[in-house]
């Protein structure tokens, strides 16, 4: 089984982020870049499937600037076999539509049985790229999986929805996106980290991937940042000294907020 | 007479040669086995310190005397063993020459007196040992007997053999004395007096007549020789091997002790370079064949005395780990796989690979044992709560399960109580950390909670995953100026700054520790000490990563910190966290970082002594002080915190387990970030002990102790009807409140 895992490098999810002076663009220099946390679950799931299968290949695919290569290495140190890194100045500012176009171009024709995504990136939080890539490649999409089973040319997932779980089956090749409940991503062993340094990573430019330059980058973006502002500082909370009236005070507060 | 002497010689020599042949074979095997271990360097450096250790710990029996009664009993047995060496010389001399006496001193009454005295004291010693064993039976006291899991039958056999050595000695001496009396010869060397026990026994044998005494002398000599040689044989085949192994182990042990810093992973005599590790480098110990010869001598030295076990926080809270059982298990594994170890001769490649030629030479049973998984889950095995051991030292093998229980391995808080106690200087923690290293760096099989810890350290430089920019948050909560490095464009620490205040992650992010940080800053401010903080230039020292076995991560953290500290020319550093203290002061020299590091208790105690801080308003509540392991045992700082308590409070009481016997709070060894799923809670055990002193303030000197003991006290306060009014406070809090009128 040949599996692709798409990973994204994102600014550290829990860090305080700043905007570049006078622009709506994130100041990436000021925050540590990490592999999108949900993508770690995707990598783990791919590794588990090939391990259970007793063989196969896991290829990590990432689109992003030079330093997104770190995310690819991280996935390789977890145990993936090789990487593809799509990096090009022309891709800067691509939105999800453009990203899905670029990724689909890279993934197409490489013979993957399964393409796994994290269900969302922790920076943009759109959750649409897996579906868009599926649409572009004409493959079945099985999104928000908290359980994946592969057998006899079929993939079956438990899909998490607001109303409960749906069980969905599709023939491979197919696209799966996973949620964080699915597994516990492994911590790369030192052996893995050392081995990752020697694993092959194919670096592609937009031209190498056969991308139409007019469909990617900020100019081609379908979405626009209309306005932006720094998040206002947190307002001071209300402190109630409990002098026997604590319960009443809390109830008053909640009803004033129309919460009860 | 002639023929009797000839017979005496022939029987005596035949016995000796026969038994020595077996003993020699065993000894050769043991030496070869020890030498088959992986190499380790630096174990003979600083010979002065080693001779001193040998004098103090072996001849002076200092560590044994930490426990008075068993210690004295052992002193009797040990010194008896040395002095009675003279009698063995005499008995062999008497085989060849009935008039034999040791040259020069051989006929001095003093020697005769010493021999008899120590013969008697050995008897007193083994009587004490017998009473200790009878009152401490593991069958009765269960795991709270220090002998739980020790081989008690073997121990009784040893005591019986020692008894035999002594009575046969007195039998032959008394008979020889009587023969000298009858015949007027000088065969007994101490006819001028001194041998008072011999004379007393002789008075009972005298009425039997000359011939009987002659024969008793011969028989006594044969018995004595036979017993001594048998004893030697038993020693070489039992845990009593410590007689020979322990002096070697003490001589080659880490000096001054195996506490404080952990050793780096070594390759070819040098610390391993993680940037570009050689292909055949080992990252910890994942098989018995990966241990060093020092490890093997450690295992051979264990006498199963259980002093370590009696102090262990894990064992005392019903967890599987006992340092004694772990070492016994490693020893038994070493012997079970000795065929492989001897065949591989240290060439076991490790990392899951075996020396194939050596493996092929083994019988199927031994081969299966060698290929058995080393560390892993033993869930469902017999006696799992006692690491597989029964009270009398039998371990259920479960050949299908791994040898080392991972649960026991991760139970360790690295508090150092075992290392501190061990009379033969076994380096428990070093072995545990090596096995943890294998689990993290190679096997990636470790408690899931550590995932979060490692990620936080990697991405955020602190265990809590807080943002570095918040490291200075406490400064806005104090009403005096705090200088932050770099705020005025400094490139190195200015000369007028007395101390770099290393705040630490807890000190910056954890509420209780933050209070300590603010208190210490205020006290330094009052005392006019000029200090500076690094702010967001600080990252974790790497202590939790290192003690969780992630040496790679530790090396990265430490290298980064050493680079920063060297660049800004840090010289004097004050810390509030004993773990930071241990890393900065004791471990960073391994990476080229040499600083003068003090704990806030030391600095504040000095300031009080110098009159720069004056407690004017001692608190009335009684205080008890809890020694943090990494301040006390690991770094031997016991009195400065007590001086601060005495300066700040009217009354102080000690817990029973204090000083170097202090009981861990449960947070060391990266246990702060792991769940405690088995047994009772370590912090509760300690908290209850502190509460039982009646003290209303539990003084601590470590941010982790503070959290753990506070949890323990809070859980008791919340029990119905137990508003006990006890508070856990840092020593700086006591001093600050006492310094304000």
CSV table of C-alpha atoms in Angstrom, one decimal, chain A residues 5-241:
chain,number,residue,atom,x,y,z
A,5,UNK,CA,0.4,12.2,3.9
A,6,UNK,CA,0.0,15.9,3.3
A,7,UNK,CA,1.5,18.0,6.1
A,8,UNK,CA,1.7,21.7,6.7
A,9,UNK,CA,4.1,23.7,8.8
A,10,UNK,CA,2.2,26.2,10.9
A,11,UNK,CA,3.2,28.8,13.5
A,12,UNK,CA,3.2,27.2,16.9
A,13,UNK,CA,-0.4,26.9,17.8
A,14,UNK,CA,-0.2,28.1,21.3
A,15,UNK,CA,2.3,30.9,20.8
A,16,UNK,CA,1.3,34.6,20.9
A,17,UNK,CA,1.3,35.7,17.3
A,18,UNK,CA,2.0,39.1,15.8
A,19,UNK,CA,1.0,40.7,12.5
A,20,UNK,CA,3.7,42.2,10.4
A,21,UNK,CA,3.7,46.0,10.9
A,22,UNK,CA,0.8,47.5,8.9
A,23,UNK,CA,-0.2,44.4,7.0
A,24,UNK,CA,-2.6,41.6,7.5
A,25,UNK,CA,0.2,39.0,7.2
A,26,UNK,CA,1.5,37.0,10.1
A,27,UNK,CA,5.0,37.7,11.3
A,28,UNK,CA,6.3,34.2,10.9
A,29,UNK,CA,9.8,35.2,12.1
A,30,UNK,CA,8.5,35.9,15.6
A,31,UNK,CA,7.1,32.4,16.1
A,32,UNK,CA,8.4,28.9,16.1
A,33,UNK,CA,7.2,26.8,13.1
A,34,UNK,CA,5.9,23.4,14.0
A,35,UNK,CA,4.2,20.6,12.1
A,36,UNK,CA,0.5,21.1,12.2
A,37,UNK,CA,-0.5,19.1,15.1
A,38,UNK,CA,-3.4,17.3,13.3
A,39,UNK,CA,-1.0,16.2,10.6
A,40,UNK,CA,1.0,14.3,13.2
A,41,UNK,CA,-2.1,12.1,13.6
A,42,UNK,CA,-2.3,11.7,9.9
A,43,UNK,CA,1.4,10.6,9.7
A,44,UNK,CA,0.8,8.2,12.7
A,45,UNK,CA,-2.2,6.7,11.0
A,46,UNK,CA,-0.4,6.1,7.7
A,47,UNK,CA,2.5,4.5,9.6
A,48,UNK,CA,0.1,2.3,11.5
A,49,UNK,CA,-1.6,1.1,8.3
A,50,UNK,CA,1.6,0.2,6.6
A,51,UNK,CA,3.0,-1.5,9.8
A,52,UNK,CA,-0.2,-3.5,10.1
A,53,UNK,CA,0.0,-4.3,6.4
A,54,UNK,CA,3.6,-5.6,6.9
A,55,UNK,CA,4.9,-3.2,4.2
A,56,UNK,CA,4.2,-0.4,2.0
A,57,UNK,CA,5.4,3.1,1.6
A,58,UNK,CA,4.6,6.4,3.2
A,59,UNK,CA,5.4,9.6,1.3
A,60,UNK,CA,5.1,13.0,3.0
A,61,UNK,CA,4.0,15.9,0.9
A,62,UNK,CA,4.2,19.5,1.9
A,63,UNK,CA,3.8,22.8,0.2
A,64,UNK,CA,5.4,25.8,1.9
A,65,UNK,CA,8.5,28.0,2.2
A,66,UNK,CA,12.0,26.7,2.7
A,67,UNK,CA,11.6,26.1,6.4
A,68,UNK,CA,8.6,23.9,5.9
A,69,UNK,CA,11.2,21.3,5.1
A,70,UNK,CA,11.5,20.9,8.9
A,71,UNK,CA,7.9,19.5,9.0
A,72,UNK,CA,8.8,17.0,6.3
A,73,UNK,CA,11.9,15.9,8.2
A,74,UNK,CA,9.8,15.6,11.4
A,75,UNK,CA,7.4,13.2,9.5
A,76,UNK,CA,10.4,11.3,8.2
A,77,UNK,CA,11.8,11.0,11.7
A,78,UNK,CA,8.5,9.5,12.8
A,79,UNK,CA,9.0,6.8,10.2
A,80,UNK,CA,7.8,8.0,6.8
A,81,UNK,CA,9.9,6.8,3.9
A,82,UNK,CA,10.4,9.8,1.6
A,83,UNK,CA,9.2,13.4,1.1
A,84,UNK,CA,8.1,15.8,-1.5
A,85,UNK,CA,8.5,19.5,-0.8
A,86,UNK,CA,6.8,22.0,-3.1
A,87,UNK,CA,8.5,25.3,-2.7
A,88,UNK,CA,8.2,28.4,-4.9
A,89,UNK,CA,8.0,32.1,-4.3
A,90,UNK,CA,5.1,32.1,-6.7
A,91,UNK,CA,3.1,30.1,-4.2
A,92,UNK,CA,3.3,32.7,-1.5
A,93,UNK,CA,-0.2,33.8,-0.4
A,94,UNK,CA,-2.0,30.9,-2.0
A,95,UNK,CA,-5.5,30.3,-0.4
A,96,UNK,CA,-7.1,27.0,0.1
A,97,UNK,CA,-8.4,26.8,-3.5
A,98,UNK,CA,-4.9,27.4,-4.9
A,99,UNK,CA,-3.4,25.0,-2.4
A,100,UNK,CA,-5.7,22.2,-3.3
A,101,UNK,CA,-4.9,22.8,-7.0
A,102,UNK,CA,-1.1,22.7,-6.3
A,103,UNK,CA,-1.4,19.6,-4.1
A,104,UNK,CA,-3.6,17.8,-6.5
A,105,UNK,CA,-1.1,18.4,-9.3
A,106,UNK,CA,1.7,17.0,-7.2
A,107,UNK,CA,-0.3,14.0,-6.0
A,108,UNK,CA,-1.8,13.1,-9.4
A,109,UNK,CA,-0.3,10.2,-11.2
A,110,UNK,CA,2.0,8.9,-8.5
A,111,UNK,CA,-0.1,5.8,-7.8
A,112,UNK,CA,-1.1,6.5,-4.2
A,113,UNK,CA,-3.7,4.1,-2.7
A,114,UNK,CA,-4.6,6.5,0.1
A,115,UNK,CA,-4.0,10.2,0.7
A,116,UNK,CA,-4.3,11.2,4.3
A,117,UNK,CA,-4.7,14.7,5.7
A,118,UNK,CA,-5.1,16.1,9.2
A,119,UNK,CA,-8.7,17.4,9.3
A,120,UNK,CA,-7.6,21.0,9.6
A,121,UNK,CA,-4.6,23.2,10.0
A,122,UNK,CA,-4.4,25.0,13.3
A,123,UNK,CA,-3.6,28.4,11.6
A,124,UNK,CA,-6.2,28.7,8.8
A,125,UNK,CA,-8.7,26.2,10.2
A,126,UNK,CA,-10.7,25.9,7.0
A,127,UNK,CA,-10.9,22.1,6.9
A,128,UNK,CA,-11.7,22.2,3.2
A,129,UNK,CA,-8.4,21.3,1.5
A,130,UNK,CA,-8.9,17.5,1.8
A,131,UNK,CA,-12.3,17.8,0.2
A,132,UNK,CA,-11.1,20.1,-2.6
A,133,UNK,CA,-8.2,17.8,-3.4
A,134,UNK,CA,-10.6,14.9,-3.6
A,135,UNK,CA,-12.8,16.8,-6.0
A,136,UNK,CA,-9.9,17.8,-8.2
A,137,UNK,CA,-8.6,14.3,-8.3
A,138,UNK,CA,-12.0,12.7,-8.7
A,139,UNK,CA,-11.5,10.5,-5.6
A,140,UNK,CA,-13.8,9.5,-2.8
A,141,UNK,CA,-13.5,11.7,0.3
A,142,UNK,CA,-13.7,10.2,3.7
A,143,UNK,CA,-13.3,13.1,6.1
A,144,UNK,CA,-13.1,13.6,9.9
A,145,UNK,CA,-12.2,10.0,10.6
A,146,UNK,CA,-11.6,8.8,14.1
A,147,UNK,CA,-11.0,5.2,12.9
A,148,UNK,CA,-9.7,3.9,9.6
A,149,UNK,CA,-9.6,0.4,8.4
A,150,UNK,CA,-8.2,-0.8,5.1
A,151,UNK,CA,-8.9,-4.2,3.6
A,152,UNK,CA,-9.3,-5.7,0.2
A,153,UNK,CA,-9.2,-2.5,-1.8
A,154,UNK,CA,-11.6,-0.7,0.4
A,155,UNK,CA,-11.2,1.9,3.1
A,156,UNK,CA,-13.7,2.2,5.9
A,157,UNK,CA,-13.8,5.1,8.4
A,158,UNK,CA,-15.9,6.2,11.3
A,159,UNK,CA,-16.7,9.8,10.5
A,160,UNK,CA,-17.3,12.1,13.4
A,161,UNK,CA,-20.3,14.4,12.9
A,162,UNK,CA,-22.4,16.6,15.2
A,163,UNK,CA,-25.0,13.9,15.5
A,164,UNK,CA,-22.7,10.9,16.1
A,165,UNK,CA,-20.6,8.6,14.0
A,166,UNK,CA,-21.2,7.6,10.4
A,167,UNK,CA,-19.5,4.6,9.0
A,168,UNK,CA,-18.4,5.2,5.4
A,169,UNK,CA,-16.7,2.8,3.0
A,170,UNK,CA,-15.1,3.6,-0.4
A,171,UNK,CA,-12.9,1.9,-2.8
A,172,UNK,CA,-9.2,2.9,-2.9
A,173,UNK,CA,-7.7,5.1,-4.1
A,174,UNK,CA,-9.4,7.6,-1.7
A,175,UNK,CA,-8.8,10.6,0.4
A,176,UNK,CA,-9.1,10.5,4.2
A,177,UNK,CA,-8.8,13.3,6.8
A,178,UNK,CA,-8.3,12.4,10.4
A,179,UNK,CA,-9.3,14.0,13.7
A,180,UNK,CA,-7.1,14.0,16.9
A,181,UNK,CA,-9.1,11.2,18.6
A,182,UNK,CA,-7.8,8.7,16.1
A,183,UNK,CA,-4.5,7.8,17.7
A,184,UNK,CA,-1.5,8.9,19.8
A,185,UNK,CA,1.3,10.1,17.5
A,186,UNK,CA,4.6,8.6,18.2
A,187,UNK,CA,7.6,10.5,19.5
A,188,UNK,CA,10.4,10.1,17.0
A,189,UNK,CA,13.2,7.9,18.3
A,190,UNK,CA,16.7,9.2,18.1
A,191,UNK,CA,17.4,6.4,15.6
A,192,UNK,CA,14.4,7.8,13.6
A,193,UNK,CA,15.8,11.3,13.7
A,194,UNK,CA,19.2,10.1,12.5
A,195,UNK,CA,17.7,8.0,9.7
A,196,UNK,CA,15.5,10.9,8.6
A,197,UNK,CA,18.6,12.9,7.7
A,198,UNK,CA,19.4,10.3,5.0
A,199,UNK,CA,15.9,9.8,3.6
A,200,UNK,CA,15.2,11.3,0.1
A,201,UNK,CA,13.2,14.5,-0.2
A,202,UNK,CA,12.2,15.6,-3.7
A,203,UNK,CA,12.1,19.4,-3.9
A,204,UNK,CA,9.7,20.7,-6.6
A,205,UNK,CA,9.3,24.2,-7.9
A,206,UNK,CA,5.9,25.3,-9.3
A,207,UNK,CA,7.3,24.6,-12.8
A,208,UNK,CA,8.5,21.1,-11.9
A,209,UNK,CA,5.0,20.4,-10.7
A,210,UNK,CA,3.5,21.7,-13.9
A,211,UNK,CA,1.5,24.4,-12.1
A,212,UNK,CA,-0.2,27.2,-14.0
A,213,UNK,CA,1.3,30.3,-12.4
A,214,UNK,CA,-1.9,32.2,-12.8
A,215,UNK,CA,-3.8,29.8,-10.6
A,216,UNK,CA,-1.6,30.2,-7.5
A,217,UNK,CA,-0.2,32.9,-5.2
A,218,UNK,CA,-1.8,35.8,-3.7
A,219,UNK,CA,-2.9,37.3,-7.0
A,220,UNK,CA,-5.0,34.3,-7.7
A,221,UNK,CA,-6.5,34.1,-4.3
A,222,UNK,CA,-10.3,33.8,-4.3
A,223,UNK,CA,-10.4,35.1,-0.7
A,224,UNK,CA,-9.4,38.5,0.4
A,225,UNK,CA,-8.4,39.9,3.8
A,226,UNK,CA,-10.9,42.8,4.1
A,227,UNK,CA,-9.6,44.2,7.4
A,228,UNK,CA,-7.6,43.2,10.4
A,229,UNK,CA,-6.8,44.3,13.9
A,230,UNK,CA,-4.9,43.1,16.8
A,231,UNK,CA,-6.9,41.2,19.3
A,232,UNK,CA,-7.9,43.6,22.1
A,233,UNK,CA,-6.4,42.7,25.5
A,234,UNK,CA,-8.6,40.6,27.7
A,235,UNK,CA,-10.9,42.6,29.9
A,236,UNK,CA,-10.4,42.2,33.6
A,237,UNK,CA,-12.8,39.6,35.0
A,238,UNK,CA,-15.2,40.1,37.9
A,239,UNK,CA,-13.9,38.9,41.2
A,240,UNK,CA,-16.6,38.0,43.8
A,241,UNK,CA,-15.4,37.7,47.3
